[in-house]
PDB file of C-alpha atoms in Angstrom:
ATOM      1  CA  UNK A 650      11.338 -22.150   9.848  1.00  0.00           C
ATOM      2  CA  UNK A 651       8.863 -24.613   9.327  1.00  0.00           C
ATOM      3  CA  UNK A 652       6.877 -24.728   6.591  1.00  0.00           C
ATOM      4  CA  UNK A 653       3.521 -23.686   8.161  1.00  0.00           C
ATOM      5  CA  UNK A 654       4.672 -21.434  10.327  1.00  0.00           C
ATOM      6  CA  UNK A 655       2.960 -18.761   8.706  1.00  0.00           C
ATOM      7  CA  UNK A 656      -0.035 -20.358   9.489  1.00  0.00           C
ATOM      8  CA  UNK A 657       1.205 -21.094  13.057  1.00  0.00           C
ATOM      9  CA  UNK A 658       1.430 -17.368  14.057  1.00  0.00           C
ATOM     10  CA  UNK A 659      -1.793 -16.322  12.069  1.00  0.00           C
ATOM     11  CA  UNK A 660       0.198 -14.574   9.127  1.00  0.00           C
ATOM     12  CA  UNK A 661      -0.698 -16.113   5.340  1.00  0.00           C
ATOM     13  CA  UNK A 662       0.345 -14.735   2.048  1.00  0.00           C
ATOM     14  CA  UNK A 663       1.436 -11.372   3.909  1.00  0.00           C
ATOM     15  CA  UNK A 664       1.894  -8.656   0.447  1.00  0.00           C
ATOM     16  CA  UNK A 665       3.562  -5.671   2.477  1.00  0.00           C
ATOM     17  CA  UNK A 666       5.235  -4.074   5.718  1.00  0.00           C
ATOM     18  CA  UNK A 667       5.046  -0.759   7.615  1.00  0.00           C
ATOM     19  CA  UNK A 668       7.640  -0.033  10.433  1.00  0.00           C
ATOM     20  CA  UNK A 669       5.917   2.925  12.935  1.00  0.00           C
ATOM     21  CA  UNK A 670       7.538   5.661  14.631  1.00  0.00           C
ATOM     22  CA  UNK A 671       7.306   3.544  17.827  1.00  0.00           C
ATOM     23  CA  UNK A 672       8.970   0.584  16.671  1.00  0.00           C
ATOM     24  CA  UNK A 673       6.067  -1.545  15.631  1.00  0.00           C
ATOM     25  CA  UNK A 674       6.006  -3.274  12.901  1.00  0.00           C
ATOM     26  CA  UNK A 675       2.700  -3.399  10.681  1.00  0.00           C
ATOM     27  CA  UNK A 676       2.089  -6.750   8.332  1.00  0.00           C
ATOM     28  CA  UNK A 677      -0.607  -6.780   5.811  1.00  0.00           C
ATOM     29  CA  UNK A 678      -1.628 -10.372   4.859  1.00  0.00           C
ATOM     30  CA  UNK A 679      -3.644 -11.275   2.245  1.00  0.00           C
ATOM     31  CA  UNK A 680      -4.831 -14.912   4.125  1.00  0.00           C
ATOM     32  CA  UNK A 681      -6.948 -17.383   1.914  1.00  0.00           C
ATOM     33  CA  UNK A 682      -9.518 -18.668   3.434  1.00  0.00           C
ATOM     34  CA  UNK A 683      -9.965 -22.398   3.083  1.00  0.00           C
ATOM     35  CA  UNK A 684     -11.541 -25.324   5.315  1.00  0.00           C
ATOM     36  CA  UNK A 685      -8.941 -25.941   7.544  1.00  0.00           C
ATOM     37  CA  UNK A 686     -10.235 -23.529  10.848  1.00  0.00           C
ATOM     38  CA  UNK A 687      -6.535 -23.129  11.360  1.00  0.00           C
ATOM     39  CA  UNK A 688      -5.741 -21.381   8.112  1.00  0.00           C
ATOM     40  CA  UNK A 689      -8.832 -20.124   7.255  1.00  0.00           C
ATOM     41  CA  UNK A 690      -8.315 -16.272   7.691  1.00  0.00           C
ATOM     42  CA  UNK A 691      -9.150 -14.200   5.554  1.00  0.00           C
ATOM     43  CA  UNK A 692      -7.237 -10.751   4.901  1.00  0.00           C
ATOM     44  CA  UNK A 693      -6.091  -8.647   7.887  1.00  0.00           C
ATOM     45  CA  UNK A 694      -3.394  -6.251   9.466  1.00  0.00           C
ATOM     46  CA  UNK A 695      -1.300  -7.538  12.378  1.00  0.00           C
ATOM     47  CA  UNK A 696       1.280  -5.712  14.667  1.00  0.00           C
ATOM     48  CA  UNK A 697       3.974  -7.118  15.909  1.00  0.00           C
ATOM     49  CA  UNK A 698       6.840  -5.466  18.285  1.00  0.00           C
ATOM     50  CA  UNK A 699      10.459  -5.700  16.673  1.00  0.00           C
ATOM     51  CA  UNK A 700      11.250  -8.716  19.465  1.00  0.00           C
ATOM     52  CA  UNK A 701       8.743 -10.361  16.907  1.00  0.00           C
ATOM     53  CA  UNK A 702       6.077 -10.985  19.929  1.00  0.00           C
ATOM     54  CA  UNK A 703       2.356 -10.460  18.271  1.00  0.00           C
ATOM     55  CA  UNK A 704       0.505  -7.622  19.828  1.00  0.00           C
ATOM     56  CA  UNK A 705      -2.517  -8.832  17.756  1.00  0.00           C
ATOM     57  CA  UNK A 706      -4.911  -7.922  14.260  1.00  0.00           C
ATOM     58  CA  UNK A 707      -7.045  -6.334  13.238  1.00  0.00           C
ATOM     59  CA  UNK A 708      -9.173  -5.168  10.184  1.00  0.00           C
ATOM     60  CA  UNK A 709      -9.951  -8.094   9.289  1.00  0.00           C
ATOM     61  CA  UNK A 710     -12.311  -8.972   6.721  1.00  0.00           C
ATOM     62  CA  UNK A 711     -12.218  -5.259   5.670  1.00  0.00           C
ATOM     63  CA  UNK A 712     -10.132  -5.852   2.354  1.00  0.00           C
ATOM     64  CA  UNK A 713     -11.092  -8.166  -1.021  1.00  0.00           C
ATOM     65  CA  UNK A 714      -7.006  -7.904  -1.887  1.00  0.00           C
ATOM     66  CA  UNK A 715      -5.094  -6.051   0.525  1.00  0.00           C
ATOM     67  CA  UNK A 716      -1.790  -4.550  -1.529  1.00  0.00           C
ATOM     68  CA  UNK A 717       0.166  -1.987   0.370  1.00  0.00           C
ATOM     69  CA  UNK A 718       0.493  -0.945   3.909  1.00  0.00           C
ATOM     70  CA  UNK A 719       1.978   2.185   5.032  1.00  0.00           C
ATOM     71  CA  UNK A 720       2.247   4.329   8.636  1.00  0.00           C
ATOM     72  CA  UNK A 721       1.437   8.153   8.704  1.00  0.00           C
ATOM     73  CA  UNK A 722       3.333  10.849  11.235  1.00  0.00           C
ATOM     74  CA  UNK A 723       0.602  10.376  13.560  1.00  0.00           C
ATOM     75  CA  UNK A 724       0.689   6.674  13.626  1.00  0.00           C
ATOM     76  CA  UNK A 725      -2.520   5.473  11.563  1.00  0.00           C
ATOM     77  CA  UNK A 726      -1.870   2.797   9.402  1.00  0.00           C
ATOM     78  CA  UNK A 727      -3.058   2.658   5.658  1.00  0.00           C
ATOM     79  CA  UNK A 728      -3.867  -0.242   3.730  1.00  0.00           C
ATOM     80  CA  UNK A 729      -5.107   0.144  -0.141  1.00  0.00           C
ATOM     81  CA  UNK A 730      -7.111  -3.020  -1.257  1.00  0.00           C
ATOM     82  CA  UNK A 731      -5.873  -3.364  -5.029  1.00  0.00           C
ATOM     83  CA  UNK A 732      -9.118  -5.256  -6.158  1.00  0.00           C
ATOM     84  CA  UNK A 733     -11.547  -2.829  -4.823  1.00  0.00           C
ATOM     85  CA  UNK A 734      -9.662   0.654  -5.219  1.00  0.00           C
ATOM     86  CA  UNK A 735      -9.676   2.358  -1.995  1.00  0.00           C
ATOM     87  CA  UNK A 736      -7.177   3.224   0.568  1.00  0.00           C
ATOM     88  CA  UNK A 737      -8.212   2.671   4.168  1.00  0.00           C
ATOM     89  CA  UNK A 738      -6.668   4.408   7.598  1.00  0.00           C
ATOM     90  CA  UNK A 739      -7.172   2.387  10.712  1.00  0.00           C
ATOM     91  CA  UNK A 740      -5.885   3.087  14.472  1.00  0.00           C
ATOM     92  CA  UNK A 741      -2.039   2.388  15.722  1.00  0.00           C
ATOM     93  CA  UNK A 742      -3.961   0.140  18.356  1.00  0.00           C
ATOM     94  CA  UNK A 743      -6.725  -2.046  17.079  1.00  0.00           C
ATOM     95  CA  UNK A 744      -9.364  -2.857  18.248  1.00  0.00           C
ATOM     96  CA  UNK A 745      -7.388  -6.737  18.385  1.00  0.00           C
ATOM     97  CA  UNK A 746      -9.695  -9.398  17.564  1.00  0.00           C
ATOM     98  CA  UNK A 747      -9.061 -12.960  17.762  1.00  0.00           C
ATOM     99  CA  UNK A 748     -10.088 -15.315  14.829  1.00  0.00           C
ATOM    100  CA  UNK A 749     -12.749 -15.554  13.307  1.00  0.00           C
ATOM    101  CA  UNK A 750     -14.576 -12.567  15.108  1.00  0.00           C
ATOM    102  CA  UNK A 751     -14.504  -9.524  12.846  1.00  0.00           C
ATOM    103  CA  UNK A 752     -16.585  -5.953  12.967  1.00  0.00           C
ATOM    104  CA  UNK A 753     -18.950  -6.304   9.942  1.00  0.00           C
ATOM    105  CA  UNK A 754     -19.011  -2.438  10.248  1.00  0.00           C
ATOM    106  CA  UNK A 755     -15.261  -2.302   9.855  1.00  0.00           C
ATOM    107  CA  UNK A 756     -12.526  -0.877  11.615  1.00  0.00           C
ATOM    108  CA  UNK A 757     -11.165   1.743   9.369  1.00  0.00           C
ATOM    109  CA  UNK A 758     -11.573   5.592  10.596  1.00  0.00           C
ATOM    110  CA  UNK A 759     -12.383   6.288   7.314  1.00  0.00           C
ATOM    111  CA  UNK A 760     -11.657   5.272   3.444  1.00  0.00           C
ATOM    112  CA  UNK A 761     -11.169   6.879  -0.261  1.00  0.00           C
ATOM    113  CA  UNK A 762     -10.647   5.378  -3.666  1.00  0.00           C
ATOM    114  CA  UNK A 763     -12.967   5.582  -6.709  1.00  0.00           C
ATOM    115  CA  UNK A 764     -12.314   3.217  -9.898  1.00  0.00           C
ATOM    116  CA  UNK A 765     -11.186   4.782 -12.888  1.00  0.00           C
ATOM    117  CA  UNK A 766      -8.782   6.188 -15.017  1.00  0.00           C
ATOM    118  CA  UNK A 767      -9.157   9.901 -14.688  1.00  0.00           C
ATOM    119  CA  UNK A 768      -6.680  11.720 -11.871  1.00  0.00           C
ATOM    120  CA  UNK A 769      -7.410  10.926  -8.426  1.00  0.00           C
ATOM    121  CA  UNK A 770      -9.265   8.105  -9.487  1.00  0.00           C
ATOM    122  CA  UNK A 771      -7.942   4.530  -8.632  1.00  0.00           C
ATOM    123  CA  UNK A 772      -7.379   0.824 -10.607  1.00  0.00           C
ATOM    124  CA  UNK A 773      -5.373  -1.649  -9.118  1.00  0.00           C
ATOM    125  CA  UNK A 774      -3.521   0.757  -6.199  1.00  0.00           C
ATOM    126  CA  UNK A 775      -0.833  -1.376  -4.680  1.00  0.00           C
ATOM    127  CA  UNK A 776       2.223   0.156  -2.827  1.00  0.00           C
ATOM    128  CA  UNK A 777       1.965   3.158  -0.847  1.00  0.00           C
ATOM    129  CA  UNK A 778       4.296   5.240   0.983  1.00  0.00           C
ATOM    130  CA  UNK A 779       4.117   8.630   2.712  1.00  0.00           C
ATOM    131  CA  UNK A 780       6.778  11.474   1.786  1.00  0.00           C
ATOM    132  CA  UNK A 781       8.301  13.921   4.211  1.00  0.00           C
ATOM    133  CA  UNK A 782       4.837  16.008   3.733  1.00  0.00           C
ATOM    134  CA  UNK A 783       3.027  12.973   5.104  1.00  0.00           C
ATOM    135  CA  UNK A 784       1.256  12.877   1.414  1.00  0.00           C
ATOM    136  CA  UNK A 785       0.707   9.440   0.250  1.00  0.00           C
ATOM    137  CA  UNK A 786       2.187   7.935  -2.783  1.00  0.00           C
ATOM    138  CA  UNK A 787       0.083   5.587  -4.231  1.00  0.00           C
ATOM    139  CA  UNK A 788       1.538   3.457  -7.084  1.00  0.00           C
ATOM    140  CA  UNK A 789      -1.773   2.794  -9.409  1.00  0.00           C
ATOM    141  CA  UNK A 790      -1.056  -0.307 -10.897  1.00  0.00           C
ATOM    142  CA  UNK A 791      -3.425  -0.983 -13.881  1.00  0.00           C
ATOM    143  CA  UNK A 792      -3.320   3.086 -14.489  1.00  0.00           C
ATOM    144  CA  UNK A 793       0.768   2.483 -15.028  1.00  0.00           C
ATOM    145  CA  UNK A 794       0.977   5.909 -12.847  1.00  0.00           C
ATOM    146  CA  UNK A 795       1.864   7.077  -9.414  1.00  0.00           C
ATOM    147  CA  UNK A 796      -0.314   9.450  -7.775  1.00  0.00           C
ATOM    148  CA  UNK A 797       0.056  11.581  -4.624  1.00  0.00           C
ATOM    149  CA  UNK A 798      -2.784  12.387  -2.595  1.00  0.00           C
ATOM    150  CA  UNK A 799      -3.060  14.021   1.255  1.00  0.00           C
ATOM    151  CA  UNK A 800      -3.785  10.963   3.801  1.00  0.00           C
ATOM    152  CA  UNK A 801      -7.393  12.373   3.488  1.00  0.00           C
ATOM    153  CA  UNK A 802      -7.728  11.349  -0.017  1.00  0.00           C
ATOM    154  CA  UNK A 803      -7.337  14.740  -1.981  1.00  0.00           C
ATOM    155  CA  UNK A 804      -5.976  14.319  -5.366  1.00  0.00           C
ATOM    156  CA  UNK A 805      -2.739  16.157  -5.427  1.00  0.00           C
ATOM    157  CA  UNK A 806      -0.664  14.820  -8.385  1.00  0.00           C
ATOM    158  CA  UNK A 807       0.284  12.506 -10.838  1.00  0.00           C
ATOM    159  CA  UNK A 808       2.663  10.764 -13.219  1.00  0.00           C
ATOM    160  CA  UNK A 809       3.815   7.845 -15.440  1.00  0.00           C
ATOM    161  CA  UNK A 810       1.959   6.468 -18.364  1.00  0.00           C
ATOM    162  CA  UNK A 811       2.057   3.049 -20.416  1.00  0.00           C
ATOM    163  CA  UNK A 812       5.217   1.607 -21.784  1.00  0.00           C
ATOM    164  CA  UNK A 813       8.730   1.022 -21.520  1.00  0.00           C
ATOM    165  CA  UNK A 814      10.822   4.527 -21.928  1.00  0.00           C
ATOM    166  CA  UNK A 815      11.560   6.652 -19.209  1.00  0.00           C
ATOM    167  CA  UNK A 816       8.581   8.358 -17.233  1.00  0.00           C
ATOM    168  CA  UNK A 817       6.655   4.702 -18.545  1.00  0.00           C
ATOM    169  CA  UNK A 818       5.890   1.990 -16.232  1.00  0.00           C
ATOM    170  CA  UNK A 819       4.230  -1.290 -17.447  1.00  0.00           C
ATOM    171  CA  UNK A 820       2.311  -2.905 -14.399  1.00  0.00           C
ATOM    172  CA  UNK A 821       4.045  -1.061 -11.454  1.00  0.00           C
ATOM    173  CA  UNK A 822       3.431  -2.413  -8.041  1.00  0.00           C
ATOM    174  CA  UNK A 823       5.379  -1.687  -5.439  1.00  0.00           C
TER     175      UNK A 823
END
């Protein structure tokens, strides 16, 4: 397509997907905001049905660096910001807001993440994913590890150090 059609449909420097049980399709976008009112959103979630019509977004303004996006068995939708450490569940359905309005409360039903190195704790989280438990994987970037926590944030394991052999990763992200 064109070259701003990105911009045309209100998605800009999108980092990850998420397909939900429904159908819908999830799309984490980092935006950039800039002067042009057009382009100037910041990061957000948007769903979109697989025809590729819009249903709308949401969350926005609730993430420094958005990373990873990922949909649990019950539909909520987790995003991990890999700038601020935390991973953040939100509702299947919104609340859609057009641009620029945002909630400066936030939209998230809730959110866990605390910066370190020590297990459970969080630097750079990027891609997530849920396993057949519905834990969430959390690859933890700047840690060079992969951790598994339940979608409420408890610690449940880890692995992976620094370096290049097997069981090493060096700057994993998704």
């Amino acid at each position: 397509g064109p070259a701003n059609a990105s911009v045309m449909v209100g998605v800009r420097y999108p980092s990850s997907v998420a397909i939900a049980p429904d159908g819908h399709i999830f799309v984490v976008s980092r935006g950039m905001p800039s002067e042009n009112p057009v382009s100037a959103e910041g990061p957000k979630i948007g769903k979109w049905r697989l025809d590729g019509t819009r249903v709308g977004d949401y969350a926005r303004r609730e993430f420094t660096w958005p990373a990873g996006i990922a949909v649990s068995a019950d539909g909520n939708v987790f995003c991990s910001d890999e700038h601020d450490n935390f991973v953040a569940a939100f509702p299947p359905d919104g609340p859609f807001t057009p641009f620029p309005e945002f909630n400066p409360d936030g939209e998230h039903l809730f959110k866990w993440g605390e910066p370190g190195s020590a297990e459970g704790q969080l630097d750079g989280p990027s891609g997530i994913a849920f396993d057949h438990n519905d834990d969430l994987l959390v690859v933890d970037s700047r840690n060079d590890r992969v951790q598994k926590f339940t979608k409420e944030g408890g610690y449940l394991l880890g692995w992976g150090s620094t370096g290049a052999a097997p069981g090493r990763f060096d700057r994993p992200w998704g």
